[in-house]
Short mmCIF file of C-alpha atoms in Angstrom, two decimals:
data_model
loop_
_atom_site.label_atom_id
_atom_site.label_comp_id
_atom_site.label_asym_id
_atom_site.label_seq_id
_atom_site.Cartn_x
_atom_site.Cartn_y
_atom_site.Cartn_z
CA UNK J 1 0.00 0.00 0.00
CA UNK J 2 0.98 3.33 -0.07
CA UNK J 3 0.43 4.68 3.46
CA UNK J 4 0.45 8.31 4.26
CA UNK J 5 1.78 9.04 7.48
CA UNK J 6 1.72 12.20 9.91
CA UNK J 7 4.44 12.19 12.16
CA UNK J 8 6.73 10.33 10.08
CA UNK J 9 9.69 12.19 11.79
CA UNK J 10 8.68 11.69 15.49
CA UNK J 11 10.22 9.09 17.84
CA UNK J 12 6.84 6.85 17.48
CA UNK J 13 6.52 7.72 13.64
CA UNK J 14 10.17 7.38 12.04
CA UNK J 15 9.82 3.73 13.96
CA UNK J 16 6.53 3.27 11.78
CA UNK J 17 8.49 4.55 8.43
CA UNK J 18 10.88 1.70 9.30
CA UNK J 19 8.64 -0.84 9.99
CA UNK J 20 6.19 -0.24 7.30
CA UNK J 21 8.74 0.01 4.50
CA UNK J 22 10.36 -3.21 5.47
CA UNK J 23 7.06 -4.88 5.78
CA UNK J 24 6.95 -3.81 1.29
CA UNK J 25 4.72 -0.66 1.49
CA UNK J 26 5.64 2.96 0.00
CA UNK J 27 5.34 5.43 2.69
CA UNK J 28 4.31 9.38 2.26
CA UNK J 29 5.25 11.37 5.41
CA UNK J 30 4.00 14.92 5.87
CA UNK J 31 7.30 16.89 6.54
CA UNK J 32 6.91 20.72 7.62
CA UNK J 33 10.38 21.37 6.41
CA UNK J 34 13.65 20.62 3.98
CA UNK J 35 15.08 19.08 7.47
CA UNK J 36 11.84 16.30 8.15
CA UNK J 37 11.76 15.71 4.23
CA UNK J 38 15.53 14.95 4.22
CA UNK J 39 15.10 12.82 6.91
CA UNK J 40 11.47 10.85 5.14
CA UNK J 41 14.29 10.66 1.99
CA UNK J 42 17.34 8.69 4.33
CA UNK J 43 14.42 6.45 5.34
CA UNK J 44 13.40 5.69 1.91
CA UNK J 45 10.29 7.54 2.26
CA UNK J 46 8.45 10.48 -0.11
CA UNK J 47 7.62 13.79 1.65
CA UNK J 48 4.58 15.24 1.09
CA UNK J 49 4.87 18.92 2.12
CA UNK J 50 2.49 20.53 4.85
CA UNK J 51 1.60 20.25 8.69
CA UNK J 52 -0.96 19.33 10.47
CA UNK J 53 -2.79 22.82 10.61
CA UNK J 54 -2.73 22.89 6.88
CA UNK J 55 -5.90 21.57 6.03
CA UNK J 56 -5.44 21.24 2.38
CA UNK J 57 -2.32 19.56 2.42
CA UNK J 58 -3.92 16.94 4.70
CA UNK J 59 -6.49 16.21 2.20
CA UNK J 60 -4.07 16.25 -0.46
CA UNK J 61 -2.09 13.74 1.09
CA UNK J 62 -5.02 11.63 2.27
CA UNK J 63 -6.69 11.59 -1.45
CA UNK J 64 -3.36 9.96 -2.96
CA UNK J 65 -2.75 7.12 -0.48
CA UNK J 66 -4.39 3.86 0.07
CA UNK J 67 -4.23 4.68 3.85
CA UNK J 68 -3.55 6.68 6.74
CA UNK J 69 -1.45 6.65 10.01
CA UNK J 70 -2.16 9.96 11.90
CA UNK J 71 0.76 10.21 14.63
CA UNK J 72 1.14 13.94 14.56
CA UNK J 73 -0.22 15.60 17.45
CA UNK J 74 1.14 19.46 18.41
CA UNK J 75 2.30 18.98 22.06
CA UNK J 76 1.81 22.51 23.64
CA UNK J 77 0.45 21.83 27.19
CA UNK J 78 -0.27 25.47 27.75
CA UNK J 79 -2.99 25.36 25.66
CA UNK J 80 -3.80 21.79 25.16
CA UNK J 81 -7.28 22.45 23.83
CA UNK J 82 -6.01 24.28 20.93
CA UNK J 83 -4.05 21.13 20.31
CA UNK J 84 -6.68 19.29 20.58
CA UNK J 85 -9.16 20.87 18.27
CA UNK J 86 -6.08 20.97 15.55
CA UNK J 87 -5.93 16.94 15.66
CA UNK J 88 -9.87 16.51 15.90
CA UNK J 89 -9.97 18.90 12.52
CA UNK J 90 -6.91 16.71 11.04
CA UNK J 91 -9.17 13.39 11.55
CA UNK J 92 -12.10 15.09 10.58
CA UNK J 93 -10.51 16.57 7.09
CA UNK J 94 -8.85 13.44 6.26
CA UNK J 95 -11.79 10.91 7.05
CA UNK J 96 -13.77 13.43 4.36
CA UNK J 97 -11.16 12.52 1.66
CA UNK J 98 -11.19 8.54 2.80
CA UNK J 99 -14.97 9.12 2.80
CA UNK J 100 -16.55 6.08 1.35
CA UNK J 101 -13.25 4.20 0.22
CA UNK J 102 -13.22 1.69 3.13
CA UNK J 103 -9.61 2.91 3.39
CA UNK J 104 -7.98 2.09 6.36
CA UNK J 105 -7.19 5.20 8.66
CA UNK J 106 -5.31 4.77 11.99
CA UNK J 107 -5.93 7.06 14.39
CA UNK J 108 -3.25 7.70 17.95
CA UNK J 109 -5.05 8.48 20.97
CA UNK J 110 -3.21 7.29 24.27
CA UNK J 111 -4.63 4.79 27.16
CA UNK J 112 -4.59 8.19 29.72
CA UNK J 113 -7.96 8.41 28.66
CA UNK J 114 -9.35 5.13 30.01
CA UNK J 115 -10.97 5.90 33.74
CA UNK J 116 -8.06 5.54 36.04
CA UNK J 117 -7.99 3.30 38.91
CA UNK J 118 -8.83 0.03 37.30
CA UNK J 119 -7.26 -2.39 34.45
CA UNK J 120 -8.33 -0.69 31.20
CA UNK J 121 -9.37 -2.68 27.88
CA UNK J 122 -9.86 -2.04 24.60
CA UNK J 123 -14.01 -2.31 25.07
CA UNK J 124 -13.81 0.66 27.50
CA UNK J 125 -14.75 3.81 25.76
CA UNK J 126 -12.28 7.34 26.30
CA UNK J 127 -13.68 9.30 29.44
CA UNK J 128 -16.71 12.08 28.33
CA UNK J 129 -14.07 14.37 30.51
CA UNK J 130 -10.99 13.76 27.91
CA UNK J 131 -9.87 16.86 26.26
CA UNK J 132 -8.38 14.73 23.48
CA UNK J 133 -11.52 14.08 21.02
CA UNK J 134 -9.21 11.54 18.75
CA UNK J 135 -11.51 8.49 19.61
CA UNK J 136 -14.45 10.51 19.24
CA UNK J 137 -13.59 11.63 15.90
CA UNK J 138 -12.70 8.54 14.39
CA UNK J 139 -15.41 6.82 15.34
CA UNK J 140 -17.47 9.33 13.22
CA UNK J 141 -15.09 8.89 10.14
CA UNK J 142 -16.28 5.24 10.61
CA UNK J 143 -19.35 6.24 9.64
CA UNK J 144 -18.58 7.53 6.29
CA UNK J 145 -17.24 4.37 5.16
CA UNK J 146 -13.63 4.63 6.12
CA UNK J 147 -11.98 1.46 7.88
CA UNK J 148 -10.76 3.89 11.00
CA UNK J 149 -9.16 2.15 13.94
CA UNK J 150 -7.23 3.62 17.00
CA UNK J 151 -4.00 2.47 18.71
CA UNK J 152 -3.99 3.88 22.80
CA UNK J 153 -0.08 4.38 23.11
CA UNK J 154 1.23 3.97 26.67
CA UNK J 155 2.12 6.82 28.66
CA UNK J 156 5.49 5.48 28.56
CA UNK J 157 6.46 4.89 25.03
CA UNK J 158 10.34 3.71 25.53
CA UNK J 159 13.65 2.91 23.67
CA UNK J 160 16.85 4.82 22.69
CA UNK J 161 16.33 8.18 21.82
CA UNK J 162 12.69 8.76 23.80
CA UNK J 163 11.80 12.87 25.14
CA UNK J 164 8.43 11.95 26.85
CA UNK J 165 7.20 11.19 30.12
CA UNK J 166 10.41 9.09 31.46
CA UNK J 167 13.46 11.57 30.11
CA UNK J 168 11.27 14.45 32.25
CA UNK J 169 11.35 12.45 35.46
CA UNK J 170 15.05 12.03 35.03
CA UNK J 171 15.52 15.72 34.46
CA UNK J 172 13.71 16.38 37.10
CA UNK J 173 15.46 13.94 39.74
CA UNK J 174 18.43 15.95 38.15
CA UNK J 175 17.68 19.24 38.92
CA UNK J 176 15.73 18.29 42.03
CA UNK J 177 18.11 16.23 44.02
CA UNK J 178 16.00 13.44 44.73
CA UNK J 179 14.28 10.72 42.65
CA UNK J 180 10.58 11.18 43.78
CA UNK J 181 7.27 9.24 43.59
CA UNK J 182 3.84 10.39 44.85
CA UNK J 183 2.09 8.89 48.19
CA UNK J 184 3.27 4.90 48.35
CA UNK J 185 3.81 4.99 44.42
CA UNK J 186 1.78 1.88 43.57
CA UNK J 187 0.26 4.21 41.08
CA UNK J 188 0.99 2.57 37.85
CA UNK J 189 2.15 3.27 33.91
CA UNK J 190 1.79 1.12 31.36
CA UNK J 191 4.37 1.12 29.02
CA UNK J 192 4.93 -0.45 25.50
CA UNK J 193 8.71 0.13 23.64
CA UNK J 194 8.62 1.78 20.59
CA UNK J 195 9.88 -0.59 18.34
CA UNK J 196 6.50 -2.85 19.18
CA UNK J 197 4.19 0.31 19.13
CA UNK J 198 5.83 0.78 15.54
CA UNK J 199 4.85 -3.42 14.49
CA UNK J 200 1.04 -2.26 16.18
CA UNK J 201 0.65 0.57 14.01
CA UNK J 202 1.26 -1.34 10.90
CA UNK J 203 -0.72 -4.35 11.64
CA UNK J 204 -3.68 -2.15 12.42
CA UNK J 205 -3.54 -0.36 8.78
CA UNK J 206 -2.94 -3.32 7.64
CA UNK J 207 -5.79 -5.41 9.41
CA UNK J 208 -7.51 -3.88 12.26
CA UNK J 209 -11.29 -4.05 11.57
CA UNK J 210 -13.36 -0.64 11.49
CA UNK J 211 -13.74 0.46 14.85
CA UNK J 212 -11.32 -1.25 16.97
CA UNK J 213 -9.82 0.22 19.52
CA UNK J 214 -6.09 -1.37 19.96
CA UNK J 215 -3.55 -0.77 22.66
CA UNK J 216 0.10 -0.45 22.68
CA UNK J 217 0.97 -2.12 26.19
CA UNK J 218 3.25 -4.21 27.30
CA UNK J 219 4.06 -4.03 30.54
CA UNK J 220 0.30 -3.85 31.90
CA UNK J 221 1.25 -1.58 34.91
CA UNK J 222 4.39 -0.61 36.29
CA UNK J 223 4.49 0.97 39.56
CA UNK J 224 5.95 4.78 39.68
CA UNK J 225 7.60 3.61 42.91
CA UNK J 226 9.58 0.99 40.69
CA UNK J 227 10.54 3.69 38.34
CA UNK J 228 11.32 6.13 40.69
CA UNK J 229 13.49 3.55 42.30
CA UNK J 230 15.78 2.74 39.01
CA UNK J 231 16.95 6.57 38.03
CA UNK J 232 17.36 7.03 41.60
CA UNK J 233 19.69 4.05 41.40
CA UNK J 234 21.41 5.17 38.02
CA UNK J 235 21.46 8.77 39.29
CA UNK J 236 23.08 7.79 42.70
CA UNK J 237 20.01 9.87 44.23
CA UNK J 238 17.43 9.24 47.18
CA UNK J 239 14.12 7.42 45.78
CA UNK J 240 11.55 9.33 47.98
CA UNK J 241 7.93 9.78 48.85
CA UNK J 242 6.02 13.14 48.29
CA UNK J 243 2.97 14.24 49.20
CA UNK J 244 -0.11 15.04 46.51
CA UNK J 245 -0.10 18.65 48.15
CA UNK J 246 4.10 18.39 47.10
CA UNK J 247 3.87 17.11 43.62
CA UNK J 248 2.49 19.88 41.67
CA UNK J 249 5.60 21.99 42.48
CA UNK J 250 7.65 19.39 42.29
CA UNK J 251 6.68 17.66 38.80
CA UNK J 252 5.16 20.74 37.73
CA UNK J 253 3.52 20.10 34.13
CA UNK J 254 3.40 15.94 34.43
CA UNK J 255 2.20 16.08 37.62
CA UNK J 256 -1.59 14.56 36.60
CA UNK J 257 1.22 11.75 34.84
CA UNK J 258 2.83 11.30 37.90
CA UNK J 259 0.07 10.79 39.69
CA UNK J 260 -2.44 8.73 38.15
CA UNK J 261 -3.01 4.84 38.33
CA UNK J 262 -3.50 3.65 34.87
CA UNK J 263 -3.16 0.21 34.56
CA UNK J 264 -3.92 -1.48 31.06
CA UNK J 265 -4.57 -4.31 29.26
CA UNK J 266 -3.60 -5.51 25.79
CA UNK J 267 -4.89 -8.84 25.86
CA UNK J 268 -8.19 -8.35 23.31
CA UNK J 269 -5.83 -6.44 21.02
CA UNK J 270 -3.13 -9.50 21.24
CA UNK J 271 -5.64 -11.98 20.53
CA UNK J 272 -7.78 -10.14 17.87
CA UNK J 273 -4.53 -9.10 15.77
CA UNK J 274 -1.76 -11.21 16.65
CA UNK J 275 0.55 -8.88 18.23
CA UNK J 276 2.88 -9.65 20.84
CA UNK J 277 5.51 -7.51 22.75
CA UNK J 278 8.45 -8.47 21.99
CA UNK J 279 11.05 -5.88 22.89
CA UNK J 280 12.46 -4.86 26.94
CA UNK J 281 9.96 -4.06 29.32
CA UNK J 282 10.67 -0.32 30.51
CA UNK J 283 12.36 -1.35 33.86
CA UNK J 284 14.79 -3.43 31.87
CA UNK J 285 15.07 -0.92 29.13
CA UNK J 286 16.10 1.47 31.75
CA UNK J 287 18.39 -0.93 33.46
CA UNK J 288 20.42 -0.91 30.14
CA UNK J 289 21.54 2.64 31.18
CA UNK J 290 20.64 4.31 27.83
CA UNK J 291 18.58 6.88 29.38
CA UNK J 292 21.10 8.61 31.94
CA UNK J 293 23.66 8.94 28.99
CA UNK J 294 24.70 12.92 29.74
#
């Protein structure tokens, strides 16, 4: 097939380019600039030129493929609902130019939606309180005839060269002094490495009926405590307990991340697709010492 992809260039993404060219399909990344279409053309992929606000060029790129991966998503937590209404008008543009193809379409939306507290599967719906309206979205563009799935990634998405959730807390035990969890820390991630989010991805354009809901997990739940533990070990810092009234000022912007219990399960998507995890779990991944590389 040939697969248009936003965020080609992203950690998640340029793992998809890889893994969907060597799987035989011709990948189309969308590429803001001569640096992201230089690096689509080292990974043997076409740019198509635009961004994600850029309505036209969406539609443009949508029209010429025989599917879509949307992975771009404009992470600006100071005004996260802007971001959010960019991606729900992405999904929404693109579905229109899928509209009635039975194209597949995979859409990212990310297990911190699922209600927290209890083991999360792919039959629970998003929470009504999400600001992220992926799920919603897509689900509509199912409607039109469009073969639109969504992959939940993992709070934790790890491997070499990750800048989300995990690189923060490490900069923070940094600059803080201490390696910190919240309460007890039985709180728990999930976490999924990239290179097996990357194999999800293209099984779901591949295969994923319309309407499923898929997640990227494979460690179901790992406590924060556990984490917390192994950079304070690597970082020859204290692994200590703060208070909820403490972590705000102390996480600052991941605090709700730091903080929630979100444990999930990937069994329906194992079983329905086929995929397995087959790369490090995050504690080992972070026991390989990667991450605290100055």
């Amino acid at each position: 097939m040939r697969i248009f992809v936003t965020g080609a260039t992203g950690f998640i993404g340029s793992a998809v380019v890889r893994e969907l060219i060597g799987a035989g399909h011709r990948v189309v990344g969308l590429a803001r600039s001569d640096k992201s279409a230089a690096a689509l053309a080292a990974a043997g992929a076409d740019a198509h030129r635009g961004s994600l606000d850029d309505l036209d060029s969406l539609r443009g790129g949508a029209a010429a493929a025989d599917g879509v991966i949307h992975l771009a998503f404009i992470h600006d937590f100071s005004d996260f609902a802007a971001a959010a209404e960019t991606d729900r008008l992405a999904i929404e543009t693109i579905g229109e130019a899928l509209e009635d193809s039975g194209k597949p379409f995979v859409v990212t939306s990310g297990t911190l939606t699922l209600a927290p507290g209890r083991l999360g599967t792919e039959e629970d719906a998003a929470m009504p309180t999400a600001h992220r309206r992926s799920e919603e979205a897509a689900m509509a563009v199912v409607k039109r005839g469009v073969r639109s799935s969504i992959v939940r990634l993992s709070p934790s998405v790890h491997g070499p060269g990750d800048y989300g959730f995990i690189p923060s807390l490490i900069d923070i035990a940094r600059a803080k002094g201490v390696s910190a969890y919240i309460g007890d820390g039985s709180n728990r991630w999930p976490a999924v490495h990239r290179l097996d989010a990357a194999r999800l991805f293209r099984m779901a354009v591949e295969g994923a009926p319309a309407g499923s809901r898929l997640h990227a997990v494979g460690d179901e739940g790992v406590p924060l405590r556990d984490i917390a533990d192994v950079i304070g070990r690597h970082l020859d810092l204290p692994a200590i307990s703060i208070s909820h009234e403490e972590a705000a000022d102390h996480f600052g912007w991941i605090s709700f991340a730091a903080s929630v219990d979100n444990p999930t399960s990937s069994a329906l998507t194992q079983e329905r697709l086929g995929w397995r995890p087959e790369h490090a779990s995050l504690i080992s991944d972070l026991e390989q010492g990667h991450y605290f590389k100055v």
